[in-house]
Amino acid sequence: MGAFKNMLKGFIFTGVYVVITIIIPLVTFTIIYDVAGFFLEWNQQDYESIVFWLIAFGLLTSGLAFFKYSSPKQSIRKAIFALFHVLVNCLYIWSYKFSGATEIIFNLEMEDTAGFLSLNLQQMVLVYLGIYFLTIILKIYDVIDFTINREKIRNNRMKE
Amino acid sequence: MRPSRVFRLLFRIFISLLTISVTVVSFLGGLSAILILGNFDENIQVDYAHAEFNLDINATTQRIENVNFSLPFNLTNAGYFDVENLELGIDIALNYSSIPDLNQTRLVKIFNITQNFGTIPQGATGNFTFFGGNNTFLHKRFPDPVTEINWLYGPPVLVFYANFTISLDYSLGMHSLSIKALNIKVGEYP
């Protein structure tokens, strides 16, 4: 019963990650590209590059979410998958930077003036990566903790 | 609960609070950008009409004696945080008909300066004047008025075009905004 519950949990969280990391950003970027495309400095290639990296790392992070959430609570397996999951999440966030999604450039066409308006969110991505770095420390701590206290955790699990 | 788990829980709470704070700041920063840019004409006023470009050419020697440029501009911070690192960068290019190729005009960059105007507190309006004095112009780039400029072209013989770049940081530098206006005529001679 426990194994089935864990598997179900894994599938549910995979679905949640697919929605959060692929579907919502994909819909957002598609709407931006379709609606504001005329005013944007993006071309088809930029859009495709963003979508490619979004889907690539989104699938990786969603796949790892299954292994992380389907593993038993406080197991070494869960700690290791959680660590990999955070690392892949970092790559996913970093992909926004290198795919060009963090710099949005609009064309400005006013009465007698032409120009650009650019919004740069790279610093925001770096701040989030800083927070992820703390999470990596936490996950490494988990791996060490679960390894050292393996017997104690196993005994507690048996009692439950 | 094991002591190691209690320590982990406290660390987890700290990370969660940090994430929530950064997310709230990012969201409000994005909203502020919309508030500022939503009313672009009122919040960012670069007064091209009052830009002054003074060029003094000695009538007898035809040498440039003095050149300066000033541009007033206002920025209203309609967002939730202070605007930091407000910069205005201006490139000025001189367009003229050159003597060897009479049918062609040449464009040379004679000015390239960025000035920092510091911080505008939340809700305040900053009134600034960008000024570029004679010594900030790239005098070596100016064509020789006697041997290189075709004075039979025009008038105007000399036309000055500028590119303006306003850049600013918002919400602890997490949002950087840059607005660039291109090829605006700022002066002519005679």
Short mmCIF file of C-alpha atoms in Angstrom, two decimals:
data_model
loop_
_atom_site.label_atom_id
_atom_site.label_comp_id
_atom_site.label_asym_id
_atom_site.label_seq_id
_atom_site.Cartn_x
_atom_site.Cartn_y
_atom_site.Cartn_z
CA MET A 1 0.00 0.00 0.00
CA GLY A 2 2.90 2.33 0.95
CA ALA A 3 4.62 1.72 -2.38
CA PHE A 4 1.43 2.50 -4.32
CA LYS A 5 0.95 5.69 -2.28
CA ASN A 6 4.52 6.75 -3.02
CA MET A 7 4.09 6.04 -6.75
CA LEU A 8 0.86 8.05 -6.82
CA LYS A 9 2.60 10.90 -5.02
CA GLY A 10 5.38 10.72 -7.61
CA PHE A 11 2.95 10.93 -10.52
CA ILE A 12 1.00 13.80 -8.93
CA PHE A 13 4.17 15.86 -8.38
CA THR A 14 5.42 15.08 -11.90
CA GLY A 15 2.14 16.52 -13.18
CA VAL A 16 2.51 19.57 -10.93
CA TYR A 17 6.06 20.17 -12.22
CA VAL A 18 4.99 19.71 -15.85
CA VAL A 19 2.36 22.40 -15.32
CA ILE A 20 4.67 24.78 -13.42
CA THR A 21 7.87 24.37 -15.42
CA ILE A 22 6.55 23.70 -18.93
CA ILE A 23 2.90 24.50 -19.56
CA ILE A 24 2.56 27.85 -17.71
CA PRO A 25 5.85 29.33 -19.08
CA LEU A 26 5.12 27.95 -22.56
CA VAL A 27 1.64 29.49 -22.63
CA THR A 28 3.02 32.77 -21.23
CA PHE A 29 5.81 33.05 -23.81
CA THR A 30 3.48 32.01 -26.64
CA ILE A 31 0.96 34.69 -25.63
CA ILE A 32 3.74 37.30 -25.35
CA TYR A 33 5.10 36.27 -28.74
CA ASP A 34 1.68 36.18 -30.44
CA VAL A 35 0.16 39.28 -28.87
CA ALA A 36 3.16 41.58 -28.43
CA GLY A 37 5.35 39.98 -31.10
CA PHE A 38 5.10 43.00 -33.35
CA PHE A 39 6.54 45.25 -30.64
CA LEU A 40 9.18 42.77 -29.51
CA GLU A 41 12.71 42.44 -30.75
CA TRP A 42 12.32 38.64 -30.64
CA ASN A 43 12.34 36.73 -33.85
CA GLN A 44 11.08 33.23 -34.52
CA GLN A 45 14.51 31.78 -33.72
CA ASP A 46 14.69 33.49 -30.30
CA TYR A 47 11.22 32.22 -29.44
CA GLU A 48 12.11 28.67 -30.53
CA SER A 49 15.35 28.77 -28.55
CA ILE A 50 13.50 29.82 -25.38
CA VAL A 51 10.84 27.15 -25.88
CA PHE A 52 13.45 24.46 -26.61
CA TRP A 53 15.41 25.03 -23.38
CA LEU A 54 12.22 25.48 -21.40
CA ILE A 55 10.91 22.09 -22.52
CA ALA A 56 14.30 20.37 -22.26
CA PHE A 57 15.01 21.34 -18.66
CA GLY A 58 11.30 21.30 -17.77
CA LEU A 59 11.12 17.61 -18.76
CA LEU A 60 14.29 16.83 -16.82
CA THR A 61 13.07 18.54 -13.67
CA SER A 62 9.60 16.95 -13.99
CA GLY A 63 11.13 13.51 -14.49
CA LEU A 64 13.36 13.88 -11.46
CA ALA A 65 10.35 15.11 -9.45
CA PHE A 66 8.80 11.65 -9.94
CA PHE A 67 11.84 9.86 -8.47
CA LYS A 68 12.15 12.37 -5.64
CA TYR A 69 8.52 12.30 -4.52
CA SER A 70 8.00 8.55 -5.03
CA SER A 71 10.93 7.69 -2.75
CA PRO A 72 10.20 6.79 0.90
CA LYS A 73 10.34 9.61 3.42
CA GLN A 74 13.81 10.30 4.90
CA SER A 75 15.47 7.67 2.69
CA ILE A 76 18.94 8.14 1.21
CA ARG A 77 17.41 7.60 -2.23
CA LYS A 78 15.01 10.52 -1.66
CA ALA A 79 17.84 12.76 -0.42
CA ILE A 80 20.00 11.99 -3.48
CA PHE A 81 17.16 12.53 -5.95
CA ALA A 82 16.21 15.75 -4.12
CA LEU A 83 19.80 16.97 -4.50
CA PHE A 84 19.81 16.17 -8.24
CA HIS A 85 16.38 17.77 -8.52
CA VAL A 86 17.61 21.06 -7.05
CA LEU A 87 20.66 21.02 -9.33
CA VAL A 88 18.46 20.48 -12.40
CA ASN A 89 16.13 23.24 -11.15
CA CYS A 90 19.15 25.55 -11.07
CA LEU A 91 19.91 24.64 -14.70
CA TYR A 92 16.25 25.21 -15.54
CA ILE A 93 16.35 28.72 -14.04
CA TRP A 94 19.74 29.39 -15.68
CA SER A 95 18.22 28.37 -19.03
CA TYR A 96 15.99 31.46 -18.83
CA LYS A 97 19.15 33.56 -18.78
CA PHE A 98 21.08 31.95 -21.60
CA SER A 99 18.06 31.43 -23.85
CA GLY A 100 17.44 35.19 -23.78
CA ALA A 101 14.10 35.04 -21.96
CA THR A 102 15.29 37.40 -19.22
CA GLU A 103 15.87 40.29 -21.57
CA ILE A 104 12.70 41.53 -23.16
CA ILE A 105 13.16 44.26 -25.74
CA PHE A 106 10.21 46.23 -27.07
CA ASN A 107 10.28 48.45 -30.12
CA LEU A 108 9.17 52.00 -29.39
CA GLU A 109 7.44 53.83 -32.20
CA MET A 110 6.30 57.28 -31.12
CA GLU A 111 5.30 60.30 -33.19
CA ASP A 112 8.77 61.35 -34.28
CA THR A 113 10.94 58.96 -32.32
CA ALA A 114 12.03 55.38 -32.81
CA GLY A 115 13.79 53.36 -30.18
CA PHE A 116 13.80 50.41 -27.82
CA LEU A 117 12.65 49.65 -24.32
CA SER A 118 14.43 46.78 -22.65
CA LEU A 119 13.58 45.05 -19.41
CA ASN A 120 16.41 42.98 -17.98
CA LEU A 121 15.62 40.37 -15.33
CA GLN A 122 19.00 38.62 -15.20
CA GLN A 123 19.75 39.91 -11.71
CA MET A 124 16.49 38.40 -10.50
CA VAL A 125 17.51 35.02 -11.89
CA LEU A 126 20.86 35.32 -10.07
CA VAL A 127 19.11 36.14 -6.77
CA TYR A 128 16.92 33.05 -7.14
CA LEU A 129 20.02 30.98 -7.92
CA GLY A 130 21.50 32.30 -4.66
CA ILE A 131 18.49 30.96 -2.79
CA TYR A 132 18.82 27.66 -4.64
CA PHE A 133 22.42 27.50 -3.46
CA LEU A 134 21.13 27.51 0.14
CA THR A 135 18.70 24.75 -0.85
CA ILE A 136 21.60 22.71 -2.26
CA ILE A 137 23.33 23.01 1.13
CA LEU A 138 20.13 21.79 2.77
CA LYS A 139 19.91 18.79 0.44
CA ILE A 140 23.56 17.85 1.04
CA TYR A 141 22.83 18.11 4.76
CA ASP A 142 19.90 15.70 4.22
CA VAL A 143 22.10 13.16 2.41
CA ILE A 144 24.62 13.23 5.30
CA ASP A 145 21.90 13.17 7.97
CA PHE A 146 20.00 10.27 6.39
CA THR A 147 23.24 8.31 5.94
CA ILE A 148 24.45 8.83 9.53
CA ASN A 149 21.04 8.18 11.11
CA ARG A 150 20.07 5.38 8.72
CA GLU A 151 19.41 2.80 11.45
CA LYS A 152 17.44 5.19 13.61
CA ILE A 153 15.24 6.25 10.66
CA ARG A 154 14.69 2.60 9.68
CA ASN A 155 13.66 1.65 13.24
CA ASN A 156 11.24 4.58 13.42
CA ARG A 157 9.75 3.57 10.08
CA MET A 158 9.26 -0.01 11.33
CA LYS A 159 7.50 1.26 14.48
CA GLU A 160 5.13 3.35 12.35
CA MET B 1 11.74 14.87 16.43
CA ARG B 2 15.50 14.38 16.12
CA PRO B 3 17.61 17.51 16.87
CA SER B 4 19.06 17.38 13.33
CA ARG B 5 15.52 17.59 11.97
CA VAL B 6 14.73 20.62 14.16
CA PHE B 7 17.83 22.39 12.84
CA ARG B 8 16.78 21.47 9.29
CA LEU B 9 13.26 22.79 9.88
CA LEU B 10 14.61 26.15 11.08
CA PHE B 11 16.90 26.39 8.04
CA ARG B 12 13.99 25.42 5.77
CA ILE B 13 11.82 28.18 7.31
CA PHE B 14 14.64 30.69 6.74
CA ILE B 15 14.92 29.68 3.05
CA SER B 16 11.14 29.81 2.63
CA LEU B 17 10.97 33.32 4.14
CA LEU B 18 13.81 34.41 1.86
CA THR B 19 12.04 32.96 -1.20
CA ILE B 20 8.73 34.61 -0.27
CA SER B 21 10.45 37.99 0.31
CA VAL B 22 12.30 37.86 -3.01
CA THR B 23 9.12 36.78 -4.83
CA VAL B 24 7.11 39.64 -3.28
CA VAL B 25 9.86 42.16 -4.12
CA SER B 26 10.06 40.79 -7.71
CA PHE B 27 6.30 40.96 -8.12
CA LEU B 28 6.06 44.52 -6.79
CA GLY B 29 9.06 45.48 -8.94
CA GLY B 30 7.32 44.13 -12.04
CA LEU B 31 4.14 45.96 -11.06
CA SER B 32 6.15 49.16 -10.54
CA ALA B 33 7.67 48.83 -14.01
CA ILE B 34 4.12 48.56 -15.40
CA LEU B 35 3.03 51.61 -13.35
CA ILE B 36 5.96 53.70 -14.61
CA LEU B 37 5.79 52.58 -18.21
CA GLY B 38 1.98 52.46 -18.32
CA ASN B 39 1.95 56.24 -18.12
CA PHE B 40 5.12 56.66 -20.12
CA ASP B 41 4.46 60.19 -21.43
CA GLU B 42 3.89 61.62 -17.95
CA ASN B 43 6.45 59.62 -16.00
CA ILE B 44 9.40 59.82 -18.37
CA GLN B 45 9.69 63.24 -19.96
CA VAL B 46 12.74 63.84 -22.06
CA ASP B 47 12.25 67.36 -23.35
CA TYR B 48 13.82 67.18 -26.81
CA ALA B 49 12.13 70.48 -27.72
CA HIS B 50 14.19 72.28 -25.06
CA ALA B 51 17.45 70.56 -25.89
CA GLU B 52 20.09 73.21 -26.52
CA PHE B 53 22.96 72.65 -28.86
CA ASN B 54 25.37 75.56 -29.09
CA LEU B 55 28.08 75.61 -31.68
CA ASP B 56 30.35 78.62 -32.03
CA ILE B 57 32.43 78.74 -35.18
CA ASN B 58 34.84 81.60 -35.65
CA ALA B 59 33.71 83.45 -38.77
CA THR B 60 37.20 84.38 -39.91
CA THR B 61 39.19 81.23 -39.10
CA GLN B 62 36.20 78.88 -39.47
CA ARG B 63 37.44 76.92 -36.45
CA ILE B 64 35.13 75.49 -33.78
CA GLU B 65 35.62 77.60 -30.65
CA ASN B 66 32.97 76.24 -28.36
CA VAL B 67 30.39 73.51 -28.42
CA ASN B 68 28.02 72.40 -25.68
CA PHE B 69 24.79 70.52 -25.23
CA SER B 70 22.09 70.48 -22.56
CA LEU B 71 18.90 68.48 -22.22
CA PRO B 72 16.32 68.80 -19.43
CA PHE B 73 14.44 65.68 -18.40
CA ASN B 74 12.07 64.56 -15.62
CA LEU B 75 11.36 61.14 -14.25
CA THR B 76 8.48 60.36 -11.90
CA ASN B 77 8.91 57.27 -9.78
CA ALA B 78 5.34 55.94 -9.69
CA GLY B 79 6.39 52.51 -8.38
CA TYR B 80 6.80 50.95 -4.93
CA PHE B 81 10.58 51.16 -4.54
CA ASP B 82 13.31 53.75 -5.10
CA VAL B 83 14.68 54.09 -8.60
CA GLU B 84 18.44 53.50 -8.34
CA ASN B 85 21.35 54.16 -10.61
CA LEU B 86 19.47 56.44 -12.98
CA GLU B 87 21.70 57.09 -15.97
CA LEU B 88 21.32 59.10 -19.12
CA GLY B 89 23.69 58.32 -21.94
CA ILE B 90 23.87 60.47 -25.05
CA ASP B 91 25.67 59.88 -28.33
CA ILE B 92 25.77 62.78 -30.74
CA ALA B 93 26.75 62.35 -34.34
CA LEU B 94 27.56 65.08 -36.86
CA ASN B 95 26.27 64.69 -40.38
CA TYR B 96 27.97 66.73 -43.09
CA SER B 97 28.81 66.71 -46.77
CA SER B 98 32.47 65.88 -47.12
CA ILE B 99 34.74 67.54 -49.66
CA PRO B 100 36.27 64.50 -51.40
CA ASP B 101 32.85 62.91 -52.00
CA LEU B 102 30.56 65.86 -52.64
CA ASN B 103 27.49 63.73 -53.30
CA GLN B 104 27.80 61.85 -50.05
CA THR B 105 27.23 62.82 -46.45
CA ARG B 106 29.36 61.48 -43.63
CA LEU B 107 28.35 60.78 -40.06
CA VAL B 108 30.92 61.04 -37.28
CA LYS B 109 30.37 60.48 -33.59
CA ILE B 110 31.47 63.58 -31.69
CA PHE B 111 30.02 62.99 -28.24
CA ASN B 112 29.52 59.92 -26.10
CA ILE B 113 28.85 60.56 -22.43
CA THR B 114 26.82 58.78 -19.75
CA GLN B 115 25.90 60.66 -16.59
CA ASN B 116 24.62 59.12 -13.39
CA PHE B 117 21.80 60.97 -11.61
CA GLY B 118 21.63 58.74 -8.54
CA THR B 119 18.41 57.73 -6.83
CA ILE B 120 14.80 58.92 -7.06
CA PRO B 121 12.81 58.05 -3.92
CA GLN B 122 9.50 56.25 -4.26
CA GLY B 123 6.72 58.65 -5.32
CA ALA B 124 9.09 61.55 -6.08
CA THR B 125 9.83 63.31 -9.34
CA GLY B 126 13.40 63.99 -10.31
CA ASN B 127 14.09 67.05 -12.46
CA PHE B 128 17.49 66.88 -14.10
CA THR B 129 19.51 68.59 -16.77
CA PHE B 130 22.08 66.70 -18.74
CA PHE B 131 24.95 68.96 -19.69
CA GLY B 132 27.88 68.23 -21.92
CA GLY B 133 30.48 70.99 -21.96
CA ASN B 134 33.08 71.86 -24.58
CA ASN B 135 35.74 69.59 -23.06
CA THR B 136 33.45 66.51 -23.13
CA PHE B 137 33.16 66.59 -26.92
CA LEU B 138 35.49 64.46 -29.00
CA HIS B 139 37.19 67.39 -30.77
CA LYS B 140 39.62 65.14 -32.63
CA ARG B 141 36.68 63.54 -34.43
CA PHE B 142 35.37 66.86 -35.77
CA PRO B 143 36.08 67.27 -39.48
CA ASP B 144 38.34 70.13 -40.44
CA PRO B 145 35.92 73.00 -41.30
CA VAL B 146 38.25 74.34 -43.97
CA THR B 147 39.43 71.23 -45.79
CA GLU B 148 36.78 68.59 -45.09
CA ILE B 149 33.34 70.24 -44.99
CA ASN B 150 31.54 71.19 -48.16
CA TRP B 151 29.99 74.56 -47.17
CA LEU B 152 28.03 74.75 -50.43
CA TYR B 153 25.85 71.87 -49.27
CA GLY B 154 22.61 72.79 -47.51
CA PRO B 155 21.72 74.83 -45.53
CA PRO B 156 21.98 73.33 -43.04
CA VAL B 157 25.55 72.31 -43.64
CA LEU B 158 25.97 70.53 -40.33
CA VAL B 159 23.19 68.46 -38.77
CA PHE B 160 23.51 66.91 -35.31
CA TYR B 161 21.66 63.68 -34.47
CA ALA B 162 21.51 62.10 -31.03
CA ASN B 163 20.77 58.70 -29.50
CA PHE B 164 19.47 58.84 -25.92
CA THR B 165 19.64 55.96 -23.46
CA ILE B 166 17.95 56.18 -20.07
CA SER B 167 18.68 53.26 -17.80
CA LEU B 168 17.68 52.54 -14.22
CA ASP B 169 17.64 49.76 -11.65
CA TYR B 170 14.62 48.77 -9.63
CA SER B 171 13.74 46.53 -6.68
CA LEU B 172 17.28 45.95 -5.35
CA GLY B 173 18.61 45.83 -8.90
CA MET B 174 16.49 42.81 -9.82
CA HIS B 175 14.81 44.73 -12.63
CA SER B 176 16.90 46.83 -14.98
CA LEU B 177 15.08 49.06 -17.38
CA SER B 178 16.60 50.75 -20.37
CA ILE B 179 14.92 53.08 -22.85
CA LYS B 180 16.67 54.07 -26.03
CA ALA B 181 15.55 56.74 -28.52
CA LEU B 182 17.42 56.83 -31.81
CA ASN B 183 18.41 59.43 -34.40
CA ILE B 184 16.79 62.51 -32.94
CA LYS B 185 17.79 65.76 -34.60
CA VAL B 186 19.16 68.05 -31.87
CA GLY B 187 20.78 70.85 -33.81
CA GLU B 188 21.92 72.22 -37.14
CA TYR B 189 24.28 74.85 -38.50
CA PRO B 190 23.78 77.42 -39.89
#
